[in-house]
C-alpha cells in the first residue's frame, strides 16, 4: 500500500513492547485504516499490528488529515478506524462528523477507536460524543492495541485506564459543561502544550511527547502566553492549575 501523505520528519514510532501476536491465530480478521498526521508514527503502528498472519489486522489505508481520512474511509469501508484526535483540517471530531452516515450503517458500520498522545478530558469526551467507540493513548502496547481493535469491531467500548472516568462523569451529568472563553481561544495543540508545561515538562520533553520540534513547542508556548495575557510559564502553571487542567 502506498502512503498518500508526507508528514514532518520529527515523528516517532509507536510505543509498544514487541510485535503483537493476538488475533491471527484464532481466525479473526479486521480491516483497519490508520489516521494520524505523523507518517513515522503510522509506519510504526503498521509494523507493530499490521502483520496480518500473526495479528489478524489488515491495514487497508492511511491518512494524515481530515480530508484524506474521509476520502480513504469512504473508499475502503474499514471495520475499525484508528483515529488521532488532533489532525489538520478540523481534528478527529470533524472526521467523525463527516463519517456519521458510515457509523450509522446497520449492515456494515465503520467504528472508530481514538489513538492519541493526549489524555485530556475534553479530548476524550469530545470524540466519544462524536461517536467513537473508545479512546486509548499512544503508550498502549501492540498486543493491547490489537485486542482493543477487535473489541471495538465487536461493538465494545474500550478505554485506557483512568480515561473511562472522564466519560462516566461527563455523561452522568445532565448539565452542559461551562464555557471557558480563555481556553476556547487556544487550539487543540496549544492546549496540549499548555497542559504539559503546567505539569513541569521541559521543552525537549514536550517535543518528544508530541512528536514535534523544540522550535514548534516554543512557538506554541509564545502563542499561549499571548492569548492568555500571561508573562511566563509560572503564571501559566497557576492558570492551568486553577482550571484543573493538570
C-alpha atoms as one frame of an Amber mdcrd trajectory, in Angstrom:
protein
   0.000   0.000   0.000   1.392   3.374  -0.945   1.494   6.206   1.560  -0.606
   9.137   0.267   0.955  11.614   2.686   4.226  13.173   3.732   4.283  14.146
   7.406   7.107  16.068   9.072  10.309  14.262   9.966  10.038  14.718  13.731
   7.558  11.905  14.290   8.364   8.871  16.418   7.320   5.261  16.250   4.572
   3.653  18.277   5.445   2.909  21.878   4.939  -0.817  22.244   6.593  -3.822
  23.833   7.350  -6.021  20.856   5.276  -7.424  18.000   1.637  -8.049  18.730
   0.679 -11.687  18.435  -3.057 -11.944  19.063  -5.879 -12.293  16.580  -4.496
 -14.152  13.575  -4.112 -17.493  15.294  -7.805 -17.540  16.222  -9.004 -16.893
  12.688 -10.188 -13.371  13.473  -9.749 -10.675  10.859 -10.350  -6.932  10.899
  -9.772  -4.265   8.242  -8.292  -1.049   9.684  -7.493   2.479   8.493  -4.792
   4.498  10.295  -5.407   8.242  10.643  -2.530  10.262  12.103  -0.678  13.313
  10.820   2.755  11.836  11.545   3.920   9.456   8.833   6.561   7.793  11.009
   4.025   7.058  13.719   1.722   5.447  11.177   4.669   3.414   9.924   5.383
   2.252  13.474   1.787   1.207  14.092   1.645  -0.556  10.745   4.804  -2.515
  11.604   3.512  -3.323  15.083  -0.031  -4.519  14.376  -0.257  -4.898  10.603
   1.345  -8.350  10.364  -1.950  -9.848   9.298  -0.999 -13.530   9.560   0.015
 -13.043  13.193  -2.400 -10.361  14.389  -5.443 -10.690  12.162  -5.255  -6.941
  11.464  -5.170  -5.790   7.838  -4.269  -2.118   7.361  -6.183  -1.087   4.221
  -5.495   2.646   4.218  -3.779   5.605   5.836  -4.484   9.325   6.073  -2.790
  12.395   7.555  -5.579  14.996   7.664  -9.350  15.293   7.775  -9.995  15.388
   4.029  -7.709  12.433   3.343  -9.298  10.495   6.193 -12.841  10.948   4.917
 -11.780  10.015   1.374  -9.882   6.871   2.425 -12.510   5.710   4.912 -15.316
   6.175   2.388 -13.360   4.322  -0.305 -12.195   1.361   1.792 -15.081   0.999
   4.286 -12.897  -0.474   7.065 -14.390  -2.092  10.119 -12.271  -0.007  12.510
 -10.512   3.358  12.155  -7.627   4.226  14.481  -8.117   7.979  14.754  -5.799
  10.635  16.137  -7.592  13.454  17.933  -5.526  16.344  16.559  -5.447  16.498
  12.780  -5.048  19.253  10.194  -8.410  20.284   8.814 -10.571  20.182  11.931
  -9.386  17.305  14.113 -10.749  13.861  14.814 -14.159  15.248  15.751 -14.559
  16.613  12.214 -13.717  13.199  10.743 -16.394  11.653  12.966 -18.938  14.275
  11.948 -18.346  13.705   8.253 -18.344   9.929   8.632 -21.541   9.793  10.685
 -23.520   8.036   7.901 -20.892   5.286   7.776 -21.045   4.822  11.546 -24.818
   4.548  11.314 -24.800   1.852   8.619 -26.605  -1.088  10.215 -25.175  -3.680
   7.821 -21.532  -2.576   7.618 -20.795   0.015  10.311 -17.441   1.769  10.440
 -16.317   2.016  14.060 -13.737   4.439  15.433 -11.119   3.990  18.150  -9.249
   7.154  19.135  -5.486   6.647  19.454  -3.857   9.806  20.783  -0.980  11.167
  22.829  -3.488  13.356  24.664  -5.144  12.187  27.861  -7.109  15.408  28.329
 -10.696  15.029  29.491 -12.051  17.408  26.851 -10.384  15.420  24.066 -11.732
  12.114  25.353 -15.253  13.434  25.833 -15.236  15.266  22.504 -14.538  12.214
  20.357 -16.849   9.966  22.374 -19.669  12.470  21.910 -18.730  12.435  18.223
 -19.342   8.700  18.011 -16.004   6.979  18.709 -16.288   3.614  20.460 -13.216
   4.102  22.618 -10.072   6.043  23.397  -6.579   4.711  24.073  -3.305   6.577
  24.462  -0.151   6.027  22.434   1.598   4.364  25.372  -0.515   1.249  24.693
   1.357  -1.936  23.749   0.920  -3.543  20.370  -0.818  -6.582  21.838  -3.283
  -4.448  23.790  -3.945  -2.294  20.733  -4.767  -5.358  18.629  -7.134  -6.594
  21.332  -8.743  -3.147  21.563  -9.302  -3.059  17.801 -11.080  -6.421  17.855
 -13.201  -5.384  20.825 -14.294  -2.226  19.014 -15.030  -4.284  15.889 -17.366
  -6.380  18.036 -19.140  -3.277  19.344 -17.495  -2.950  22.754 -16.342   0.336
  24.273 -12.608   0.439  25.060 -10.641   2.952  27.138  -7.161   3.256  28.558
  -7.079   3.131  32.374  -8.393   6.319  34.048  -9.923   7.712  30.849 -13.205
   5.880  31.331 -13.843   8.022  34.407 -13.904  11.166  32.263 -16.663   9.688
  30.122 -18.694   8.391  33.053 -18.534  11.765  34.786 -19.458  13.644  31.615
 -22.446  11.523  30.697 -23.674  11.160  34.288 -24.221  14.915  34.400 -27.179
  16.468  32.607 -25.642  19.916  32.847 -23.704  21.302  29.907 -20.058  21.977
  30.751 -19.289  25.637  31.413 -17.760  27.612  28.578 -14.254  28.900  29.272
 -13.719  31.721  26.795  -9.998  31.961  27.610  -9.446  28.263  26.978 -11.513
  28.399  23.792  -9.000  30.862  22.331  -6.396  28.101  22.241  -6.047  25.500
  19.529  -6.046  21.827  20.464  -2.268  21.645  20.060  -1.776  24.751  22.206
  -3.887  23.115  24.924  -1.670  20.037  24.823   1.460  22.148  25.173  -0.150
  24.211  27.944  -1.005  21.093  29.913   2.490  19.631  29.620   4.150  22.932
  30.537   1.919  23.133  33.595   2.981  19.606  34.558   6.613  20.719  34.589
   7.819  19.202  31.322  10.861  20.773  29.645  10.579  21.911  26.031  12.608
  18.931  24.800  10.361  16.524  26.707   7.242  18.133  25.237   8.708  17.933
  21.737   9.350  14.210  22.180   5.923  13.597  23.694   4.053  15.371  20.899
   6.362  14.366  18.036   7.144  17.994  17.155  10.300  20.118  17.177  11.526
  22.182  20.133  11.127  25.299  17.974   7.483  24.414  17.392   6.986  23.966
  21.146   8.463  27.422  21.747   6.104  28.921  19.170   3.090  27.289  20.810
   4.140  28.498  24.275   4.532  32.053  22.968   1.087  31.887  21.388  -0.472
  30.561  24.603   1.121  33.288  26.735  -0.019  35.953  24.282  -3.599  34.688
  24.023  -3.977  34.294  27.786  -2.127  37.558  28.512   0.369  35.812  30.775
   4.053  36.662  31.227   5.847  33.376  31.925   5.437  29.644  32.452   4.950
  30.089  36.214   1.853  32.215  35.634   0.754  29.714  33.010   1.081  26.865
  35.515  -1.021  28.717  38.092  -3.628  29.488  35.415  -3.859  25.840  34.337
  -3.931  24.554  37.916  -6.767  26.901  38.838  -8.800  25.387  35.980  -7.842
  21.808  36.919  -6.178  21.206  33.581  -3.202  19.337  35.078
